[in-house]
Coordinates of C-alpha atoms in Angstrom, one line a residue:
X20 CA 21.4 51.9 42.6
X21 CA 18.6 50.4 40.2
X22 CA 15.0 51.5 39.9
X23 CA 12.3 49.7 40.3
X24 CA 8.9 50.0 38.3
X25 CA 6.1 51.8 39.8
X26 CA 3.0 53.1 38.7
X27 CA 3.1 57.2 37.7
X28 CA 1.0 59.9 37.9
X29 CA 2.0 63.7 37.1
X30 CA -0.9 66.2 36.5
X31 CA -1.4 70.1 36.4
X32 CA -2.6 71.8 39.3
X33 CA -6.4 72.5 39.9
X34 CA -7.3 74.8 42.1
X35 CA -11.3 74.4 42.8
X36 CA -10.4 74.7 47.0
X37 CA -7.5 73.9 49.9
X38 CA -7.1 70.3 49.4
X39 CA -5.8 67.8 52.2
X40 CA -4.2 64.5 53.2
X41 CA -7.3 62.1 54.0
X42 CA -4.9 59.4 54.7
X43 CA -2.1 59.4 57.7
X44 CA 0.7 61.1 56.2
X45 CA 3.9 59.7 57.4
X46 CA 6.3 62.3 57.0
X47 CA 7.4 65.3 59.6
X48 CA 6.4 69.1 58.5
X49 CA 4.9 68.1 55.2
X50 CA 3.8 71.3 53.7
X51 CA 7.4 72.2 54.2
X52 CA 6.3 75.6 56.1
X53 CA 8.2 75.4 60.0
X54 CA 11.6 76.8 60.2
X55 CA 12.1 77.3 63.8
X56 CA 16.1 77.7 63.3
X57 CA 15.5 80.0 60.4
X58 CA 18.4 78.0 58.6
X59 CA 16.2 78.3 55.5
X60 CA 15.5 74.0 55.6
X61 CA 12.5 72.9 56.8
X62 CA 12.0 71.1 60.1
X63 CA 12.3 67.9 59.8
X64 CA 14.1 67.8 56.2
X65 CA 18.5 67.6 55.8
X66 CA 20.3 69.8 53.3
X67 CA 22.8 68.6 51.1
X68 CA 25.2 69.6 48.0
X69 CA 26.9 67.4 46.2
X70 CA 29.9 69.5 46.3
X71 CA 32.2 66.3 45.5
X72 CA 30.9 66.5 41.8
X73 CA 30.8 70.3 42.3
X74 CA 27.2 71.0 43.3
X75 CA 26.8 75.2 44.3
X76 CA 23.3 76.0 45.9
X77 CA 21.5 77.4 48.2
X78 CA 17.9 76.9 50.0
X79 CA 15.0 79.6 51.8
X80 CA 11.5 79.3 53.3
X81 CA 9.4 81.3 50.2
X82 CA 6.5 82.9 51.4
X83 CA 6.3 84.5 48.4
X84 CA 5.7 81.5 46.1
X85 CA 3.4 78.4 47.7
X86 CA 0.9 76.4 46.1
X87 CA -1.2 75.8 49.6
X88 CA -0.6 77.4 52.9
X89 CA 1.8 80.1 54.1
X90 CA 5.2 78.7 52.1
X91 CA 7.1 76.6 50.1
X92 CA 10.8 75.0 50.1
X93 CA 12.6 77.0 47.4
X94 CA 15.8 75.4 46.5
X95 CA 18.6 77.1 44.0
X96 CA 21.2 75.1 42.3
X97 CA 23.3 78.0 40.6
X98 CA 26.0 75.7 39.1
X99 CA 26.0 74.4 35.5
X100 CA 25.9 70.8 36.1
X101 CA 23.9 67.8 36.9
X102 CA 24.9 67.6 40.8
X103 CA 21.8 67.1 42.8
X104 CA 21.1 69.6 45.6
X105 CA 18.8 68.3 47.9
X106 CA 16.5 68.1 50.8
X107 CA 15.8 65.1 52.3
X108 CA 13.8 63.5 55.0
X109 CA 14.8 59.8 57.1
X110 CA 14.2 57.5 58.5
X111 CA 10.9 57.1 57.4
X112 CA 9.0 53.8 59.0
X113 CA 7.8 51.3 56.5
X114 CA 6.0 48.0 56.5
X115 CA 7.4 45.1 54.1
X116 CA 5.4 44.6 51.3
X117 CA 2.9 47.4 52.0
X118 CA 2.0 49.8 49.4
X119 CA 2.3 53.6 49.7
X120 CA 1.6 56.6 47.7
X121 CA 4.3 59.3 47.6
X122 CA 3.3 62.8 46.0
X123 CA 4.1 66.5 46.5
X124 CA 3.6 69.3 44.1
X125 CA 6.7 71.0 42.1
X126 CA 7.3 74.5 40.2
X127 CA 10.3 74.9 38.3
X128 CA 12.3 77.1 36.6
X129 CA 15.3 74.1 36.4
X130 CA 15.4 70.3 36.1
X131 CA 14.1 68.4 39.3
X132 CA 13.9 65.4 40.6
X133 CA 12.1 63.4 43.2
X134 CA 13.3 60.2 44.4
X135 CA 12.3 57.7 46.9
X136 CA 14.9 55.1 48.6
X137 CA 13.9 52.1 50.3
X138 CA 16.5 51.0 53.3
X139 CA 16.8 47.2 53.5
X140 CA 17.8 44.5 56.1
X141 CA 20.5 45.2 58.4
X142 CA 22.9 47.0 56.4
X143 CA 23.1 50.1 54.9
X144 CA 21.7 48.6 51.7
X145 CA 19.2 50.6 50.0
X146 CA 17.7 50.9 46.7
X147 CA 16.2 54.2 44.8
X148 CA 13.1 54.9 43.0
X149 CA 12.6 58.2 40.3
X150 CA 9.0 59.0 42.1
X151 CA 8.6 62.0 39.5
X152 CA 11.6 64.4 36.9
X153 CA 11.1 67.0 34.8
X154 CA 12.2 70.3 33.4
X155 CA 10.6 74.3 33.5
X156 CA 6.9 74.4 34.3
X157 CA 4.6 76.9 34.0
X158 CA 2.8 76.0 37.4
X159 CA 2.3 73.9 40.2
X160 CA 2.3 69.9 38.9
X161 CA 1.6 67.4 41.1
X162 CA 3.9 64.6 41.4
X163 CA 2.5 61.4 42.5
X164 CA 3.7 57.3 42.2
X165 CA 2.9 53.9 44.0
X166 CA 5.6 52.3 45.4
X167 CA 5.5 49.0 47.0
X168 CA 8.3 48.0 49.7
X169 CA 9.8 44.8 49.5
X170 CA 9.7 41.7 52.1
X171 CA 13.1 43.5 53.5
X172 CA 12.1 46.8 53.9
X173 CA 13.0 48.6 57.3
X174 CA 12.5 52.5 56.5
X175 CA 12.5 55.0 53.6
X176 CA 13.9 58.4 52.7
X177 CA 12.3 61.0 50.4
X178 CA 14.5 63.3 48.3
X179 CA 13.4 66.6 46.5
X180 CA 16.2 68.0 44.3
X181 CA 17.2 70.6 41.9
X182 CA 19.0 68.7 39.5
X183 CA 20.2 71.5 37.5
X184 CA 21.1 75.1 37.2
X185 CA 17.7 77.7 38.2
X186 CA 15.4 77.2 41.4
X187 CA 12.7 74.8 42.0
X188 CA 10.2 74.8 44.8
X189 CA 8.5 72.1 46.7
X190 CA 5.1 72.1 48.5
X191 CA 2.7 69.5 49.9
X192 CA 5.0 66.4 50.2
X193 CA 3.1 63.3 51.4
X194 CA 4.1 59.3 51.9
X195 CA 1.1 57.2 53.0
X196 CA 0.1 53.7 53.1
X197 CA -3.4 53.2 50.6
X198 CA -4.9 50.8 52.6
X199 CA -5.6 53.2 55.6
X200 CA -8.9 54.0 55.6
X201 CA -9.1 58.0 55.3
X202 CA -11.4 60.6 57.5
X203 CA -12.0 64.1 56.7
X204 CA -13.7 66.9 59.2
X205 CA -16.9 67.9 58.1
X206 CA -17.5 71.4 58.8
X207 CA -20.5 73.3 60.3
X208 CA -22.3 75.9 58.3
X209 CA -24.5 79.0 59.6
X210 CA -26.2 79.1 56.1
X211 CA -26.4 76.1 53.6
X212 CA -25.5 75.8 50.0
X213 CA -28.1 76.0 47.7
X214 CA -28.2 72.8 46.3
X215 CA -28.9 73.7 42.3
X216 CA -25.6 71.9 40.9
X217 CA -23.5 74.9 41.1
X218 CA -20.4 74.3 43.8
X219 CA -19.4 77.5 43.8
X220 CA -21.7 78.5 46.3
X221 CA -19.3 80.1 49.2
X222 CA -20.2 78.3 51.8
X223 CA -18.2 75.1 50.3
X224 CA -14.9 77.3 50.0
X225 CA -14.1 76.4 54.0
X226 CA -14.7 73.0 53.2
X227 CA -11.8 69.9 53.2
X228 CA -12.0 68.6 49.8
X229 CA -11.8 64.7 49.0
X230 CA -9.4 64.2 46.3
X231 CA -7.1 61.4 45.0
X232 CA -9.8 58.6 43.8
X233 CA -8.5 55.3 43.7
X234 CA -9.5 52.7 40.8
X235 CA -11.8 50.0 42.0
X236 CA -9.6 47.0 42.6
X237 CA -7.0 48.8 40.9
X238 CA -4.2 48.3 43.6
X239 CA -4.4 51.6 44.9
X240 CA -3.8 53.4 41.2
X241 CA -5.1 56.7 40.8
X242 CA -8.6 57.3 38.6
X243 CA -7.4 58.2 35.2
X244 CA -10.2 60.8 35.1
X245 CA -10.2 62.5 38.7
X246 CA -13.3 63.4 41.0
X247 CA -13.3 65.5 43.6
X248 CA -15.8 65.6 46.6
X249 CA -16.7 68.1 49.9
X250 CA -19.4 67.3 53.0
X251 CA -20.9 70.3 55.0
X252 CA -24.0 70.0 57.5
X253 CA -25.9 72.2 59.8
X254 CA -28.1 71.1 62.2
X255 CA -31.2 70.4 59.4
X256 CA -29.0 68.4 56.9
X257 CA -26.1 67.2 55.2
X258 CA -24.3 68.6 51.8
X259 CA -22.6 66.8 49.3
X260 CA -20.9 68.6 46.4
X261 CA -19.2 66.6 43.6
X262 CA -16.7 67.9 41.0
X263 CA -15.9 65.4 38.0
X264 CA -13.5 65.7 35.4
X265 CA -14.9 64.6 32.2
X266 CA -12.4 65.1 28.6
X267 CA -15.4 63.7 26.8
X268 CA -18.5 65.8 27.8
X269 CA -20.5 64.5 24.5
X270 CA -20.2 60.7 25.4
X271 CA -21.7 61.2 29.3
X272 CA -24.2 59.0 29.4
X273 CA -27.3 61.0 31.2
X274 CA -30.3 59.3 30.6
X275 CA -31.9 58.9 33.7
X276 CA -34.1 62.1 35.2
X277 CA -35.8 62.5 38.6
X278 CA -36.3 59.3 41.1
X279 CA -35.0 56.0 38.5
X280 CA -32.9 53.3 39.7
X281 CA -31.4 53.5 36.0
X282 CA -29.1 56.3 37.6
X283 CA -26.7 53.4 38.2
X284 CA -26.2 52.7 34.4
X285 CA -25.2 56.2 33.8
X286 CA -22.3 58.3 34.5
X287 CA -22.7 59.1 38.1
X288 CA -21.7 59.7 41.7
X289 CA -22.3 57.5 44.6
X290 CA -21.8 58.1 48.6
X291 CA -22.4 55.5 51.1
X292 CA -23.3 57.0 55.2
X293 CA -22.9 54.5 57.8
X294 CA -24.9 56.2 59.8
X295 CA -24.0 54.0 63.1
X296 CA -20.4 53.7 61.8
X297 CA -20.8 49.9 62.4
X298 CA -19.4 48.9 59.2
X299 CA -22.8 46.9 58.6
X300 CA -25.1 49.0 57.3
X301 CA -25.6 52.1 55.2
X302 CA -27.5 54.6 53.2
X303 CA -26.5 54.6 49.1
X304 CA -27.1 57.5 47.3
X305 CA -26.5 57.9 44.0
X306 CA -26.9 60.9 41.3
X307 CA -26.7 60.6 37.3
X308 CA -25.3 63.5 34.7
X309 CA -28.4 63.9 33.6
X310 CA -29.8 64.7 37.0
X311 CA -31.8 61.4 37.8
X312 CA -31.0 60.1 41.7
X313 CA -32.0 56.8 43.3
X314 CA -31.2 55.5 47.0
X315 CA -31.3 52.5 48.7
X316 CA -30.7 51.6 52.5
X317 CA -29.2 48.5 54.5
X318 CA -29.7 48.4 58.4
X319 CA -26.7 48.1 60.3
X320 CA -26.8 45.3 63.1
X321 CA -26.0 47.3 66.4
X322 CA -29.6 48.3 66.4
X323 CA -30.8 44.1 66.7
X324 CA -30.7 42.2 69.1
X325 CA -29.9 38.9 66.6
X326 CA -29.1 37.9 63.4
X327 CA -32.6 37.0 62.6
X328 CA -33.7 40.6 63.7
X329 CA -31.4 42.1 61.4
X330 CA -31.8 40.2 58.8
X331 CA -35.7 40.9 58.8
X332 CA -35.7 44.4 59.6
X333 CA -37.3 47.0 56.9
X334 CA -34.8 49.8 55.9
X335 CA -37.0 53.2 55.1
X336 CA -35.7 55.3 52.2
X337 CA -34.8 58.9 53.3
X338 CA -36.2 62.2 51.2
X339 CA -33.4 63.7 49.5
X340 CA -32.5 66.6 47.0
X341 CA -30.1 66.5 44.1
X342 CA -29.0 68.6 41.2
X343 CA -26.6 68.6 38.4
X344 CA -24.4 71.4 36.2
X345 CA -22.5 70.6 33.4
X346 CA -19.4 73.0 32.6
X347 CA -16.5 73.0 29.7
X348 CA -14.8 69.5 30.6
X349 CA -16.6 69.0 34.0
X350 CA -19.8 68.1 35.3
X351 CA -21.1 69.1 39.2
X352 CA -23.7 67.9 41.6
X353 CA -24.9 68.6 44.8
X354 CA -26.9 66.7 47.5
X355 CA -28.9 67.9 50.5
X356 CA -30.4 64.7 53.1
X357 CA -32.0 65.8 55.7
X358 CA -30.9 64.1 59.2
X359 CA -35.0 63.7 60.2
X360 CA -35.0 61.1 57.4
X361 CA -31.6 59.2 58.8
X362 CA -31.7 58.9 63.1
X363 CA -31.6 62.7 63.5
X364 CA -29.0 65.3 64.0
X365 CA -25.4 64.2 65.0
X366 CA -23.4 65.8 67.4
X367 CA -20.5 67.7 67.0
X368 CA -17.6 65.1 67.6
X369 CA -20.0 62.0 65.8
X370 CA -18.3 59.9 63.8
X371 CA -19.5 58.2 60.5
X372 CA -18.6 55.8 58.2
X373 CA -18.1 57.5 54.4
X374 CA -17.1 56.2 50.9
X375 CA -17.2 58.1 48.1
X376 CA -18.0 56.3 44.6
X377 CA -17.9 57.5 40.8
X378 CA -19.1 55.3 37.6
X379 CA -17.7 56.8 34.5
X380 CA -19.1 55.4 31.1
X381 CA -18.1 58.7 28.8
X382 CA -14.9 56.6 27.6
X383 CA -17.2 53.8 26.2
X384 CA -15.7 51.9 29.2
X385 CA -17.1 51.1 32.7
X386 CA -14.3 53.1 35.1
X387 CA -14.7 52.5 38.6
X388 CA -13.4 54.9 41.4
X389 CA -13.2 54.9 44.8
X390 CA -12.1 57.7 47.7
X391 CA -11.2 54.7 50.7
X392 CA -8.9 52.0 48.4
X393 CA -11.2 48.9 48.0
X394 CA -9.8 45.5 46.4
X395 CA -13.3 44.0 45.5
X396 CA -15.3 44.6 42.4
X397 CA -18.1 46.8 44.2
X398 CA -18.3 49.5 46.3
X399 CA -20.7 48.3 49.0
X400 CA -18.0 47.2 51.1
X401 CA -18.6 49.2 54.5
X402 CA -15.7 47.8 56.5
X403 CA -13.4 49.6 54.0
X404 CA -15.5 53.0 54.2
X405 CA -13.3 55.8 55.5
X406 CA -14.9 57.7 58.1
X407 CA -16.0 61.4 58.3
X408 CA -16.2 63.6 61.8
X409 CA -18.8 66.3 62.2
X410 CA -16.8 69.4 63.8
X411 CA -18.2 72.0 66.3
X412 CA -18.5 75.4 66.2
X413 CA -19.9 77.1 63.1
X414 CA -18.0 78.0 60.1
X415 CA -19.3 81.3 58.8
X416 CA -19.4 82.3 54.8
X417 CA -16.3 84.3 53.4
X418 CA -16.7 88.1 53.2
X419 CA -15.4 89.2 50.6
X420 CA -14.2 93.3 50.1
X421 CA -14.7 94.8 46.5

């Protein structure tokens, strides 16, 4: 075998809410939970001990120990050696020269090891990839490459392996091709968030969170510095909470305040609504760390009759609140836009056309981010926007018991 170079990406485990694949997850049983046969495997997923370098181990369905969901995939390697012991899942389909991310999330008390292998041509020829290795940790990490498949690509395999003596669990494995444009269900609310900056609110906890940002034009690479995002709506509005990671809280640049297009100069957040999911038009909102928002508003062209008509048309600016927090290492904000502003209120089942955006200038250094993967040098690209679905039915706050 020989590796091959990829882009890597391991970070600790943040737990602001229930996260979830936005894009089309190729692989069976992913969270690694459904164990019909009770053989202690996962559906989906193969056992197997090297026993011919003298591999001894053992594997069980934890419900005791899970990162998300109801359980994990604990695996024990109780020899002394370097033997893998393994689960592994195959054939997976693959284009040629497509790019995929592969992640899942890892706690150890041994050495582990996660390795992709690409199947090629007609043959059993393959070649493997080290998506992620390491030793003891003291949580949850995350685990998570780029790997692009070569012109003779047919089908991959995912590995997750104890490489040495002591148990390691798996959780959340995922391979999926970047340039799918994601969706995420946006849930219904009885009572809305109130939007002051703080997203702790409890109505966001039964929320899907957007996670994973994507460098602008960066070849599907993930954002050095990582944002997270969440939608609600009710039948008054939609919510937009925002959660960015900032190392360098002192350089955020935060100068504009209330309604100034200079909000695009600072560190900020920006989310595009095709509204008509046409991939034409849009409403751009965008909010600063230091509070300041500004909008702006392209008509899509299903609503004209011609070019001409569309390309006259006036776009009204919708009314909109926003607010901003800033925390130790983070800064938060949170949108209300109110649907009388925007065509009125959707149905449940309505489909729209969302990209999520973040500028970050704290590093002395324009960084770009994206939630759909965008190869282009601006955001404003609406036939790349993923797409969010407004769900029925209401979700009610958590009660909690003291």
């Amino acid at each position: 075998m020989r590796s091959m170079p990829i882009a890597l990406t391991i970070c600790l485990a943040l737990a602001w809410c229930t996260s979830a694949f936005a894009l089309n997850n190729l692989l069976q049983n992913p969270s690694l939970e459904l164990d019909e046969d009770a053989d202690g495997v996962a559906d989906g997923w193969a056992p197997d001990i090297n026993k011919a370098q003298a591999a001894e181990g053992s594997f069980a369905i934890d419900t005791s120990v899970t990162r998300d969901g109801k359980a994990s995939q604990r695996i024990e390697h109780t020899s002394d050696n370097a033997a893998w012991v393994r689960v592994s899942q195959e054939p997976v389909e693959a284009e040629p020269e497509a790019v995929y991310r592969v992640s899942c999330w890892v706690k150890s008390q041994g050495k582990y090891e996660v390795v992709l292998y690409e199947f090629q041509g007609g043959t059993q020829k393959y070649v493997g990839t080290t998506i992620g290795s390491g030793e003891k940790t003291a949580d949850w990490v995350h685990v998570s490459a780029l790997y692009t498949t070569s012109a003779e690509a047919r089908f991959l395999k995912l590995s997750l392996i104890a490489t040495g003596l002591g148990t390691v669990w798996y959780d959340d494995a995922s391979i999926a091709r970047i340039t799918e444009r994601p969706s995420v269900k946006v849930q219904r609310v009885s009572e809305a968030p109130v939007v002051d900056g703080d997203i702790s609110d409890a109505a966001w906890r039964g929320s899907t969170e957007i996670d994973e940002m994507l460098v602008l034009q960066g070849g599907g690479e993930l954002a050095p510095v990582q944002t997270r995002a969440r939608v609600l709506w009710d039948d008054q509005a939609v919510y937009l909470a925002f959660d960015c990671d900032e190392p360098n809280m002192a350089g955020l640049l935060a100068a504009a305040t209330g309604d100034d297009p200079h909000v695009w100069a600072d560190d900020c957040v920006e989310v595009f609504l095709d509204t008509e999911h046409d991939r034409s038009g849009y409403v751009h909102l965008g909010i600063g760390a230091g509070g300041g928002k500004w909008q702006e508003r392209t008509i899509g062209k299903e609503r004209y009759a011609n070019w001409y008509a569309w390309l006259g048309a006036e776009a009204p600016l919708p009314v909109w609140q926003a607010a901003v927090k800033r925390g130790e290492g983070r800064w938060t904000a949170e949108a209300r836009l109110p649907f009388e502003h925007i065509g009125g209120t959707p149905g449940a089942g309505k489909v729209w056309g969302l990209q999520v955006c973040r500028t970050r200038q704290a590093s002395g250094q324009e960084e770009n981010s994206t939630w759909s993967y965008v190869d282009a040098t601006k955001y404003a690209r609406p036939e790349r926007f993923g797409t969010m679905v407004f769900a029925g039915g209401v979700a009610q706050r958590p009660q909690f018991i003291a």
